[in-house]
PDB file of C-alpha atoms in Angstrom:
ATOM      1  CA  MET A1167       0.000   0.000   0.000  1.00 95.00           C
ATOM      2  CA  LYS A1168       1.324   3.429  -0.987  1.00 98.00           C
ATOM      3  CA  VAL A1169       0.586   6.192   1.513  1.00 98.00           C
ATOM      4  CA  ILE A1170       0.840   9.949   1.203  1.00 98.00           C
ATOM      5  CA  PHE A1171       1.189  11.432   4.672  1.00 98.00           C
ATOM      6  CA  ALA A1172       0.016  14.907   5.721  1.00 98.00           C
ATOM      7  CA  GLY A1173       0.902  16.237   9.165  1.00 98.00           C
ATOM      8  CA  THR A1174       2.993  18.783  11.008  1.00 97.00           C
ATOM      9  CA  PRO A1175       3.768  18.459  14.782  1.00 96.00           C
ATOM     10  CA  GLU A1176       5.272  15.708  16.915  1.00 97.00           C
ATOM     11  CA  PHE A1177       1.898  13.955  17.243  1.00 97.00           C
ATOM     12  CA  ALA A1178       1.920  13.446  13.465  1.00 98.00           C
ATOM     13  CA  ALA A1179       5.613  12.587  13.282  1.00 98.00           C
ATOM     14  CA  THR A1180       5.024   9.626  15.603  1.00 98.00           C
ATOM     15  CA  ALA A1181       2.444   8.206  13.180  1.00 98.00           C
ATOM     16  CA  LEU A1182       4.716   8.843  10.188  1.00 98.00           C
ATOM     17  CA  LYS A1183       7.550   7.010  11.934  1.00 98.00           C
ATOM     18  CA  ASP A1184       5.315   4.043  12.737  1.00 98.00           C
ATOM     19  CA  LEU A1185       4.026   3.814   9.159  1.00 98.00           C
ATOM     20  CA  HIS A1186       7.540   4.036   7.752  1.00 98.00           C
ATOM     21  CA  GLU A1187       8.938   1.424  10.140  1.00 98.00           C
ATOM     22  CA  ALA A1188       5.972  -0.858   9.385  1.00 98.00           C
ATOM     23  CA  GLY A1189       7.117  -0.953   5.770  1.00 98.00           C
ATOM     24  CA  PHE A1190       4.478   1.190   4.058  1.00 98.00           C
ATOM     25  CA  ASP A1191       5.645   2.899   0.875  1.00 98.00           C
ATOM     26  CA  ILE A1192       5.482   6.663   1.492  1.00 98.00           C
ATOM     27  CA  PRO A1193       6.206   8.511  -1.776  1.00 98.00           C
ATOM     28  CA  LEU A1194       5.327  11.993  -0.506  1.00 98.00           C
ATOM     29  CA  VAL A1195       4.808  13.947   2.725  1.00 98.00           C
ATOM     30  CA  LEU A1196       2.807  17.159   3.072  1.00 98.00           C
ATOM     31  CA  THR A1197       3.563  19.470   5.976  1.00 98.00           C
ATOM     32  CA  GLN A1198       3.182  23.139   6.813  1.00 97.00           C
ATOM     33  CA  PRO A1199       5.852  25.656   5.765  1.00 96.00           C
ATOM     34  CA  ASP A1200       8.806  26.240   8.087  1.00 94.00           C
ATOM     35  CA  ARG A1201       7.941  28.693  10.871  1.00 90.00           C
ATOM     36  CA  PRO A1202      10.081  31.113  12.915  1.00 85.00           C
ATOM     37  CA  ALA A1203      10.627  29.912  16.463  1.00 76.00           C
ATOM     38  CA  GLY A1204      12.866  30.468  19.462  1.00 70.00           C
ATOM     39  CA  ARG A1205      14.488  33.642  20.710  1.00 71.00           C
ATOM     40  CA  GLY A1206      16.248  34.238  17.402  1.00 73.00           C
ATOM     41  CA  MET A1207      13.034  33.562  15.449  1.00 74.00           C
ATOM     42  CA  GLN A1208      14.967  31.329  13.060  1.00 84.00           C
ATOM     43  CA  LEU A1209      12.964  29.237  10.607  1.00 89.00           C
ATOM     44  CA  HIS A1210      12.362  25.729  11.937  1.00 92.00           C
ATOM     45  CA  ALA A1211      11.146  22.685  10.045  1.00 96.00           C
ATOM     46  CA  SER A1212       8.179  20.777  11.446  1.00 97.00           C
ATOM     47  CA  ALA A1213       8.730  17.476  13.232  1.00 97.00           C
ATOM     48  CA  VAL A1214       7.184  15.706  10.237  1.00 98.00           C
ATOM     49  CA  LYS A1215       9.526  17.407   7.766  1.00 98.00           C
ATOM     50  CA  GLN A1216      12.546  16.570   9.899  1.00 98.00           C
ATOM     51  CA  TYR A1217      11.629  12.877   9.980  1.00 98.00           C
ATOM     52  CA  ALA A1218      10.869  12.780   6.250  1.00 98.00           C
ATOM     53  CA  GLN A1219      14.168  14.416   5.314  1.00 98.00           C
ATOM     54  CA  GLN A1220      16.127  12.098   7.595  1.00 98.00           C
ATOM     55  CA  HIS A1221      14.645   9.134   5.720  1.00 98.00           C
ATOM     56  CA  GLY A1222      14.776  10.437   2.159  1.00 97.00           C
ATOM     57  CA  ILE A1223      11.046  11.041   1.725  1.00 98.00           C
ATOM     58  CA  GLU A1224       9.984  13.870  -0.598  1.00 97.00           C
ATOM     59  CA  VAL A1225       8.400  16.833   1.219  1.00 98.00           C
ATOM     60  CA  LEU A1226       5.851  19.318  -0.105  1.00 98.00           C
ATOM     61  CA  GLN A1227       5.003  22.473   1.907  1.00 97.00           C
ATOM     62  CA  PRO A1228       2.204  24.467   0.251  1.00 97.00           C
ATOM     63  CA  LEU A1229       0.744  27.473   2.050  1.00 95.00           C
ATOM     64  CA  SER A1230      -2.727  26.195   1.146  1.00 95.00           C
ATOM     65  CA  LEU A1231      -4.496  23.400  -0.699  1.00 96.00           C
ATOM     66  CA  ARG A1232      -7.403  25.635  -1.732  1.00 94.00           C
ATOM     67  CA  MET A1233      -7.076  26.470  -5.407  1.00 95.00           C
ATOM     68  CA  ASP A1234      -9.890  29.039  -5.070  1.00 93.00           C
ATOM     69  CA  SER A1235      -7.888  31.151  -2.588  1.00 92.00           C
ATOM     70  CA  LYS A1236      -8.041  34.887  -3.261  1.00 93.00           C
ATOM     71  CA  ASP A1237      -4.329  35.110  -2.448  1.00 94.00           C
ATOM     72  CA  PRO A1238      -2.500  34.531  -5.785  1.00 94.00           C
ATOM     73  CA  GLN A1239       0.511  32.885  -4.126  1.00 94.00           C
ATOM     74  CA  ARG A1240      -1.627  30.529  -2.072  1.00 94.00           C
ATOM     75  CA  ALA A1241      -3.771  29.653  -5.099  1.00 96.00           C
ATOM     76  CA  ALA A1242      -0.669  28.964  -7.209  1.00 96.00           C
ATOM     77  CA  GLU A1243       0.894  26.745  -4.536  1.00 95.00           C
ATOM     78  CA  ALA A1244      -2.395  24.899  -4.071  1.00 96.00           C
ATOM     79  CA  LYS A1245      -2.638  24.260  -7.809  1.00 97.00           C
ATOM     80  CA  ALA A1246       0.939  22.961  -7.916  1.00 96.00           C
ATOM     81  CA  ALA A1247       0.272  20.701  -4.925  1.00 97.00           C
ATOM     82  CA  HIS A1248      -2.927  19.392  -6.528  1.00 97.00           C
ATOM     83  CA  GLU A1249      -1.051  18.536  -9.722  1.00 97.00           C
ATOM     84  CA  ARG A1250       1.661  16.807  -7.695  1.00 97.00           C
ATOM     85  CA  LEU A1251      -0.953  14.679  -5.919  1.00 98.00           C
ATOM     86  CA  LEU A1252      -2.569  13.737  -9.230  1.00 98.00           C
ATOM     87  CA  ALA A1253       0.826  12.708 -10.597  1.00 97.00           C
ATOM     88  CA  THR A1254       1.689  10.554  -7.560  1.00 97.00           C
ATOM     89  CA  ASP A1255       0.866   6.851  -7.436  1.00 97.00           C
ATOM     90  CA  TYR A1256      -0.745   6.282  -4.037  1.00 98.00           C
ATOM     91  CA  ASP A1257      -3.636   4.383  -2.462  1.00 98.00           C
ATOM     92  CA  VAL A1258      -4.567   6.481   0.549  1.00 98.00           C
ATOM     93  CA  MET A1259      -3.693   9.756   2.259  1.00 98.00           C
ATOM     94  CA  VAL A1260      -3.196   9.645   6.019  1.00 98.00           C
ATOM     95  CA  VAL A1261      -3.697  12.963   7.818  1.00 98.00           C
ATOM     96  CA  ALA A1262      -2.682  13.786  11.403  1.00 98.00           C
ATOM     97  CA  ALA A1263      -2.693  17.310  12.834  1.00 97.00           C
ATOM     98  CA  TYR A1264      -1.809  18.775   9.443  1.00 97.00           C
ATOM     99  CA  GLY A1265      -3.193  22.231  10.197  1.00 93.00           C
ATOM    100  CA  LEU A1266      -4.480  22.952   6.679  1.00 93.00           C
ATOM    101  CA  ILE A1267      -8.010  22.354   5.426  1.00 92.00           C
ATOM    102  CA  LEU A1268      -8.295  19.608   2.814  1.00 96.00           C
ATOM    103  CA  PRO A1269     -10.706  20.858   0.135  1.00 96.00           C
ATOM    104  CA  ARG A1270     -13.052  18.673  -1.855  1.00 96.00           C
ATOM    105  CA  SER A1271     -10.566  18.649  -4.757  1.00 96.00           C
ATOM    106  CA  THR A1272      -8.037  16.856  -2.525  1.00 97.00           C
ATOM    107  CA  LEU A1273     -10.530  14.554  -0.823  1.00 97.00           C
ATOM    108  CA  ASP A1274     -11.819  13.368  -4.192  1.00 97.00           C
ATOM    109  CA  ILE A1275      -8.449  12.117  -5.505  1.00 97.00           C
ATOM    110  CA  LYS A1276      -8.029   9.123  -3.200  1.00 97.00           C
ATOM    111  CA  PRO A1277      -9.425   8.089   0.209  1.00 96.00           C
ATOM    112  CA  CYS A1278      -8.235  10.306   3.075  1.00 98.00           C
ATOM    113  CA  ILE A1279      -8.009   8.936   6.614  1.00 98.00           C
ATOM    114  CA  ASN A1280      -7.511  11.059   9.719  1.00 98.00           C
ATOM    115  CA  ILE A1281      -5.924  10.255  13.096  1.00 98.00           C
ATOM    116  CA  HIS A1282      -7.812  12.334  15.666  1.00 98.00           C
ATOM    117  CA  GLY A1283      -6.879  12.586  19.348  1.00 98.00           C
ATOM    118  CA  SER A1284     -10.317  12.230  20.934  1.00 98.00           C
ATOM    119  CA  LEU A1285     -13.330   9.947  21.206  1.00 98.00           C
ATOM    120  CA  LEU A1286     -15.395  11.437  18.402  1.00 98.00           C
ATOM    121  CA  PRO A1287     -17.847  13.093  18.253  1.00 98.00           C
ATOM    122  CA  ARG A1288     -16.528  14.590  21.510  1.00 98.00           C
ATOM    123  CA  TRP A1289     -13.874  17.245  20.935  1.00 98.00           C
ATOM    124  CA  ARG A1290     -13.945  17.804  17.228  1.00 98.00           C
ATOM    125  CA  GLY A1291     -11.541  20.553  16.240  1.00 96.00           C
ATOM    126  CA  ALA A1292      -8.069  21.914  16.850  1.00 94.00           C
ATOM    127  CA  ALA A1293      -7.268  21.207  20.527  1.00 97.00           C
ATOM    128  CA  PRO A1294      -8.923  17.957  21.638  1.00 98.00           C
ATOM    129  CA  ILE A1295      -6.237  16.970  24.154  1.00 98.00           C
ATOM    130  CA  HIS A1296      -6.184  20.344  25.930  1.00 98.00           C
ATOM    131  CA  ARG A1297      -9.969  20.590  26.084  1.00 98.00           C
ATOM    132  CA  ALA A1298     -10.483  17.048  27.381  1.00 98.00           C
ATOM    133  CA  ILE A1299      -8.214  17.750  30.353  1.00 98.00           C
ATOM    134  CA  GLU A1300      -9.641  21.232  30.923  1.00 98.00           C
ATOM    135  CA  ALA A1301     -13.171  19.787  31.032  1.00 98.00           C
ATOM    136  CA  GLY A1302     -12.180  17.156  33.583  1.00 98.00           C
ATOM    137  CA  ASP A1303     -12.932  14.191  31.315  1.00 98.00           C
ATOM    138  CA  ASP A1304     -12.171  10.790  32.827  1.00 98.00           C
ATOM    139  CA  GLU A1305     -11.093   9.270  29.522  1.00 98.00           C
ATOM    140  CA  THR A1306     -10.155  10.104  25.967  1.00 98.00           C
ATOM    141  CA  GLY A1307      -8.625   8.159  23.084  1.00 98.00           C
ATOM    142  CA  VAL A1308      -7.964   8.108  19.371  1.00 98.00           C
ATOM    143  CA  THR A1309     -10.405   7.848  16.485  1.00 98.00           C
ATOM    144  CA  ILE A1310      -9.402   6.806  12.964  1.00 98.00           C
ATOM    145  CA  MET A1311     -11.958   8.230  10.554  1.00 98.00           C
ATOM    146  CA  GLN A1312     -12.629   8.771   6.896  1.00 98.00           C
ATOM    147  CA  MET A1313     -12.319  12.446   6.042  1.00 97.00           C
ATOM    148  CA  GLU A1314     -15.050  14.578   4.533  1.00 95.00           C
ATOM    149  CA  GLU A1315     -15.547  18.324   4.179  1.00 92.00           C
ATOM    150  CA  GLY A1316     -17.089  18.799   7.645  1.00 91.00           C
ATOM    151  CA  LEU A1317     -14.896  19.483  10.696  1.00 94.00           C
ATOM    152  CA  ASP A1318     -13.996  16.002  11.988  1.00 96.00           C
ATOM    153  CA  THR A1319     -17.440  14.709  11.029  1.00 97.00           C
ATOM    154  CA  GLY A1320     -16.459  11.679   8.939  1.00 97.00           C
ATOM    155  CA  PRO A1321     -17.435   8.066   9.651  1.00 98.00           C
ATOM    156  CA  MET A1322     -15.207   6.093  12.015  1.00 98.00           C
ATOM    157  CA  LEU A1323     -12.991   3.149  11.077  1.00 98.00           C
ATOM    158  CA  ALA A1324     -11.505   2.490  14.534  1.00 98.00           C
ATOM    159  CA  ILE A1325     -11.675   3.916  18.043  1.00 98.00           C
ATOM    160  CA  GLU A1326      -9.709   3.114  21.203  1.00 98.00           C
ATOM    161  CA  ARG A1327     -10.042   4.552  24.708  1.00 98.00           C
ATOM    162  CA  THR A1328      -7.506   5.445  27.355  1.00 98.00           C
ATOM    163  CA  PRO A1329      -8.007   6.906  30.854  1.00 98.00           C
ATOM    164  CA  ILE A1330      -6.934  10.438  31.713  1.00 98.00           C
ATOM    165  CA  GLU A1331      -4.883   9.979  34.872  1.00 97.00           C
ATOM    166  CA  ALA A1332      -4.978  12.501  37.725  1.00 94.00           C
ATOM    167  CA  GLY A1333      -1.413  13.575  36.997  1.00 91.00           C
ATOM    168  CA  ASP A1334      -1.776  13.879  33.231  1.00 97.00           C
ATOM    169  CA  SER A1335      -0.963  17.180  31.567  1.00 98.00           C
ATOM    170  CA  THR A1336      -1.440  17.890  27.883  1.00 98.00           C
ATOM    171  CA  ALA A1337       2.251  17.058  27.454  1.00 97.00           C
ATOM    172  CA  SER A1338       1.995  13.558  28.950  1.00 97.00           C
ATOM    173  CA  LEU A1339      -1.398  12.759  27.441  1.00 98.00           C
ATOM    174  CA  HIS A1340      -0.201  13.937  24.029  1.00 98.00           C
ATOM    175  CA  ASP A1341       2.593  11.369  24.105  1.00 97.00           C
ATOM    176  CA  LYS A1342       0.225   8.563  25.099  1.00 98.00           C
ATOM    177  CA  LEU A1343      -2.224   9.413  22.323  1.00 98.00           C
ATOM    178  CA  ALA A1344       0.525   9.861  19.733  1.00 98.00           C
ATOM    179  CA  THR A1345       1.773   6.354  20.509  1.00 98.00           C
ATOM    180  CA  LEU A1346      -1.765   4.983  20.392  1.00 98.00           C
ATOM    181  CA  GLY A1347      -2.525   6.778  17.128  1.00 98.00           C
ATOM    182  CA  GLY A1348       0.593   5.421  15.439  1.00 98.00           C
ATOM    183  CA  LYS A1349      -0.272   1.871  16.461  1.00 98.00           C
ATOM    184  CA  MET A1350      -3.890   2.242  15.342  1.00 98.00           C
ATOM    185  CA  ILE A1351      -3.149   3.674  11.894  1.00 98.00           C
ATOM    186  CA  VAL A1352      -0.751   0.828  11.130  1.00 98.00           C
ATOM    187  CA  GLU A1353      -3.361  -1.724  12.234  1.00 98.00           C
ATOM    188  CA  THR A1354      -6.108   0.028  10.250  1.00 98.00           C
ATOM    189  CA  LEU A1355      -4.142   0.156   6.994  1.00 98.00           C
ATOM    190  CA  ARG A1356      -3.096  -3.472   7.335  1.00 98.00           C
ATOM    191  CA  LYS A1357      -6.750  -4.453   7.734  1.00 97.00           C
ATOM    192  CA  MET A1358      -7.637  -2.350   4.679  1.00 96.00           C
ATOM    193  CA  GLN A1359      -5.082  -4.287   2.659  1.00 95.00           C
ATOM    194  CA  GLN A1360      -7.004  -7.459   3.432  1.00 94.00           C
ATOM    195  CA  GLN A1361     -10.599  -6.295   3.007  1.00 92.00           C
ATOM    196  CA  PRO A1362     -12.758  -3.141   2.948  1.00 90.00           C
ATOM    197  CA  LEU A1363     -13.478  -1.789   6.421  1.00 92.00           C
ATOM    198  CA  GLU A1364     -16.915  -0.816   7.667  1.00 94.00           C
ATOM    199  CA  ALA A1365     -17.130   2.921   8.334  1.00 96.00           C
ATOM    200  CA  VAL A1366     -19.482   3.686  11.228  1.00 97.00           C
ATOM    201  CA  PRO A1367     -21.226   7.096  11.239  1.00 98.00           C
ATOM    202  CA  GLN A1368     -20.507   9.237  14.267  1.00 97.00           C
ATOM    203  CA  PRO A1369     -23.327   9.502  16.825  1.00 96.00           C
ATOM    204  CA  GLU A1370     -25.403  12.651  16.571  1.00 94.00           C
ATOM    205  CA  ALA A1371     -25.452  13.039  20.358  1.00 96.00           C
ATOM    206  CA  GLY A1372     -22.463  14.203  22.372  1.00 96.00           C
ATOM    207  CA  VAL A1373     -20.870  16.557  19.855  1.00 98.00           C
ATOM    208  CA  THR A1374     -18.444  19.073  21.381  1.00 98.00           C
ATOM    209  CA  TYR A1375     -15.874  21.371  19.788  1.00 97.00           C
ATOM    210  CA  ALA A1376     -12.275  21.833  20.885  1.00 97.00           C
ATOM    211  CA  ALA A1377     -11.530  25.448  20.023  1.00 96.00           C
ATOM    212  CA  LYS A1378      -7.925  26.419  19.327  1.00 94.00           C
ATOM    213  CA  ILE A1379      -6.054  27.488  22.465  1.00 95.00           C
ATOM    214  CA  ALA A1380      -5.556  31.255  22.716  1.00 93.00           C
ATOM    215  CA  LYS A1381      -2.597  32.708  24.620  1.00 91.00           C
ATOM    216  CA  ASP A1382      -4.868  34.915  26.700  1.00 92.00           C
ATOM    217  CA  GLU A1383      -6.458  31.810  28.220  1.00 95.00           C
ATOM    218  CA  ALA A1384      -3.222  31.267  30.139  1.00 94.00           C
ATOM    219  CA  ALA A1385      -3.965  33.937  32.760  1.00 97.00           C
ATOM    220  CA  LEU A1386      -5.527  32.283  35.810  1.00 98.00           C
ATOM    221  CA  ASP A1387      -8.461  33.891  37.608  1.00 97.00           C
ATOM    222  CA  PHE A1388      -8.061  32.832  41.230  1.00 97.00           C
ATOM    223  CA  SER A1389     -11.679  33.710  41.984  1.00 97.00           C
ATOM    224  CA  GLN A1390     -12.533  30.472  40.171  1.00 97.00           C
ATOM    225  CA  PRO A1391     -12.675  27.154  42.078  1.00 97.00           C
ATOM    226  CA  ALA A1392      -9.355  25.461  42.761  1.00 97.00           C
ATOM    227  CA  LEU A1393     -10.548  22.343  40.924  1.00 97.00           C
ATOM    228  CA  GLU A1394     -11.129  24.293  37.700  1.00 97.00           C
ATOM    229  CA  LEU A1395      -7.790  26.087  37.999  1.00 98.00           C
ATOM    230  CA  GLY A1396      -5.985  22.804  38.594  1.00 98.00           C
ATOM    231  CA  LEU A1397      -7.465  21.413  35.380  1.00 98.00           C
ATOM    232  CA  LYS A1398      -6.429  24.520  33.446  1.00 98.00           C
ATOM    233  CA  ILE A1399      -2.863  24.269  34.718  1.00 98.00           C
ATOM    234  CA  ARG A1400      -2.668  20.668  33.518  1.00 98.00           C
ATOM    235  CA  ALA A1401      -4.403  21.469  30.229  1.00 98.00           C
ATOM    236  CA  PHE A1402      -2.126  24.408  29.407  1.00 98.00           C
ATOM    237  CA  ASN A1403       1.111  22.510  30.032  1.00 97.00           C
ATOM    238  CA  PRO A1404       3.144  22.889  27.828  1.00 96.00           C
ATOM    239  CA  PHE A1405       1.228  25.523  25.827  1.00 94.00           C
ATOM    240  CA  PRO A1406       0.468  28.290  26.524  1.00 96.00           C
ATOM    241  CA  GLY A1407       1.487  27.694  30.142  1.00 97.00           C
ATOM    242  CA  ALA A1408      -0.856  28.862  32.902  1.00 98.00           C
ATOM    243  CA  CYS A1409       0.265  31.984  34.696  1.00 98.00           C
ATOM    244  CA  GLY A1410      -0.489  34.542  37.386  1.00 98.00           C
ATOM    245  CA  GLN A1411       0.956  37.912  38.280  1.00 97.00           C
ATOM    246  CA  VAL A1412       2.652  38.888  41.537  1.00 97.00           C
ATOM    247  CA  ASP A1413       3.809  42.501  41.972  1.00 95.00           C
ATOM    248  CA  GLY A1414       3.576  42.979  38.210  1.00 95.00           C
ATOM    249  CA  VAL A1415       5.733  39.915  37.427  1.00 97.00           C
ATOM    250  CA  THR A1416       4.179  37.160  35.332  1.00 97.00           C
ATOM    251  CA  ILE A1417       4.880  33.747  36.839  1.00 98.00           C
ATOM    252  CA  LYS A1418       4.279  30.547  34.914  1.00 98.00           C
ATOM    253  CA  ILE A1419       2.555  27.824  36.933  1.00 98.00           C
ATOM    254  CA  TRP A1420       3.337  24.407  35.499  1.00 98.00           C
ATOM    255  CA  ALA A1421       1.920  22.093  38.140  1.00 97.00           C
ATOM    256  CA  ALA A1422      -0.329  22.295  41.200  1.00 97.00           C
ATOM    257  CA  GLU A1423      -2.351  20.224  43.635  1.00 96.00           C
ATOM    258  CA  VAL A1424      -5.937  20.961  44.644  1.00 96.00           C
ATOM    259  CA  ILE A1425      -6.657  21.504  48.335  1.00 94.00           C
ATOM    260  CA  GLU A1426     -10.363  21.346  49.122  1.00 86.00           C
ATOM    261  CA  ALA A1427     -10.209  23.318  52.378  1.00 81.00           C
ATOM    262  CA  ASP A1428     -11.525  26.857  51.988  1.00 81.00           C
ATOM    263  CA  SER A1429      -9.799  30.001  53.209  1.00 86.00           C
ATOM    264  CA  LYS A1430     -11.232  33.275  54.440  1.00 90.00           C
ATOM    265  CA  GLU A1431      -8.522  35.161  52.573  1.00 94.00           C
ATOM    266  CA  ALA A1432      -9.147  36.889  49.236  1.00 96.00           C
ATOM    267  CA  PRO A1433      -8.675  34.759  46.094  1.00 97.00           C
ATOM    268  CA  GLY A1434      -5.062  34.851  44.938  1.00 97.00           C
ATOM    269  CA  GLN A1435      -3.671  35.456  48.423  1.00 97.00           C
ATOM    270  CA  VAL A1436      -0.593  33.356  49.194  1.00 97.00           C
ATOM    271  CA  LEU A1437      -1.480  31.435  52.363  1.00 96.00           C
ATOM    272  CA  ALA A1438       1.885  29.728  52.767  1.00 95.00           C
ATOM    273  CA  ALA A1439       5.236  29.853  51.014  1.00 96.00           C
ATOM    274  CA  ASP A1440       7.765  27.771  52.864  1.00 92.00           C
ATOM    275  CA  ALA A1441       9.536  24.432  52.706  1.00 84.00           C
ATOM    276  CA  GLN A1442       7.044  22.758  55.064  1.00 85.00           C
ATOM    277  CA  HIS A1443       3.763  23.753  53.391  1.00 87.00           C
ATOM    278  CA  GLY A1444       4.897  24.657  49.881  1.00 91.00           C
ATOM    279  CA  ILE A1445       3.189  27.514  48.032  1.00 97.00           C
ATOM    280  CA  VAL A1446      -0.519  27.552  48.895  1.00 97.00           C
ATOM    281  CA  VAL A1447      -2.839  30.069  47.230  1.00 97.00           C
ATOM    282  CA  ALA A1448      -6.463  30.846  48.087  1.00 97.00           C
ATOM    283  CA  CYS A1449      -9.054  30.362  45.332  1.00 97.00           C
ATOM    284  CA  GLY A1450     -12.750  31.120  44.954  1.00 96.00           C
ATOM    285  CA  ASP A1451     -13.459  27.641  46.298  1.00 96.00           C
ATOM    286  CA  GLY A1452     -10.664  25.678  47.947  1.00 96.00           C
ATOM    287  CA  SER A1453      -6.957  26.370  47.495  1.00 97.00           C
ATOM    288  CA  LEU A1454      -4.081  25.366  45.247  1.00 97.00           C
ATOM    289  CA  ARG A1455      -0.666  24.128  46.284  1.00 97.00           C
ATOM    290  CA  LEU A1456       1.645  25.273  43.474  1.00 97.00           C
ATOM    291  CA  THR A1457       4.380  22.699  42.932  1.00 97.00           C
ATOM    292  CA  GLU A1458       6.323  23.879  39.852  1.00 97.00           C
ATOM    293  CA  LEU A1459       6.836  27.504  38.798  1.00 98.00           C
ATOM    294  CA  GLN A1460       8.957  29.667  36.526  1.00 98.00           C
ATOM    295  CA  LYS A1461       9.797  33.362  36.590  1.00 96.00           C
ATOM    296  CA  PRO A1462      10.602  35.319  33.395  1.00 95.00           C
ATOM    297  CA  GLY A1463      13.985  34.266  32.039  1.00 93.00           C
ATOM    298  CA  GLY A1464      14.314  31.536  34.642  1.00 95.00           C
ATOM    299  CA  LYS A1465      14.042  27.774  34.734  1.00 96.00           C
ATOM    300  CA  ARG A1466      11.067  25.656  35.743  1.00 96.00           C
ATOM    301  CA  LEU A1467      11.647  24.933  39.438  1.00 97.00           C
ATOM    302  CA  PRO A1468      10.022  22.958  42.253  1.00 96.00           C
ATOM    303  CA  ALA A1469       8.219  25.270  44.677  1.00 96.00           C
ATOM    304  CA  ALA A1470      10.856  24.909  47.405  1.00 95.00           C
ATOM    305  CA  GLU A1471      13.588  26.040  45.012  1.00 96.00           C
ATOM    306  CA  PHE A1472      11.474  28.771  43.431  1.00 97.00           C
ATOM    307  CA  ILE A1473      10.783  30.647  46.677  1.00 96.00           C
ATOM    308  CA  LYS A1474      14.511  30.825  47.453  1.00 95.00           C
ATOM    309  CA  GLY A1475      14.915  33.267  44.583  1.00 94.00           C
ATOM    310  CA  PHE A1476      11.397  34.711  44.531  1.00 96.00           C
ATOM    311  CA  PRO A1477       9.841  34.994  48.016  1.00 95.00           C
ATOM    312  CA  LEU A1478       6.040  34.832  47.937  1.00 96.00           C
ATOM    313  CA  GLU A1479       5.093  35.031  51.614  1.00 93.00           C
ATOM    314  CA  GLY A1480       2.363  37.616  52.099  1.00 93.00           C
ATOM    315  CA  LYS A1481       2.034  38.220  48.354  1.00 97.00           C
ATOM    316  CA  ARG A1482      -1.067  37.919  46.193  1.00 97.00           C
ATOM    317  CA  PHE A1483      -1.601  36.518  42.685  1.00 97.00           C
ATOM    318  CA  VAL A1484      -3.782  38.684  40.444  1.00 91.00           C
TER     319      VAL A1484
END
């Protein structure tokens, strides 16, 4: 089976690696253009591009696949990409976190199969892992589905569940789902080589949408319940990183524990900041014990180390 692969971040690179190591013929990879990153804002290749180049797989990086784009450059690149797809001998396109919309013209060439990091129809959209943690879901998983023009609405070929553990952040859950997705896409394609698979329509009930994460969501409002804030901290690790301000300084909060006991102090007030109790902050309901923090330009540190260089006793997060 010949597979064109379309994806961009590490989640997708894991699936590409698994397909390649399983022996599938991959004549072409699509990924997003190189983006500036880091302090120097140097152009960086996506994780998918890096893997493809390391293994001699041709890479195509159009700005868009929509030939009807009003932007002449995007339309021209989309047309060139479309012609390249038509000229390529392949059986199926596998898509994982590509980041570009596949128009009807692309979907009509050959079957397109998507690896999606949720239990569809829950958490359709751009940030299913973040939103599942933020919502306090007990479980999530991976769905392999046939692609159509709707947003993650296609019929399902395979679905597997995995629990969301109490200590899971988006970072840790991402890695679990990436591994699961890679395994599942290899199994699915191998089954397709043997016989056609039944595609099951998604249920109409239970649809939710995982909106893209905005940077301004990172600021914590300590008037909210500690339980909700704890979920946000886990959901926004590693991006965009939950934060609060103390004396005008923005402090990243990477990990915390929920304390159910209420305090009479105002939300955001630091109740304790010492080696014995850690950093405890009052919330609208309950309190949070902050366990890993980072000041601007500094390293991520355990609470006991952080307060040595940034005392918080008597301070208040706003």
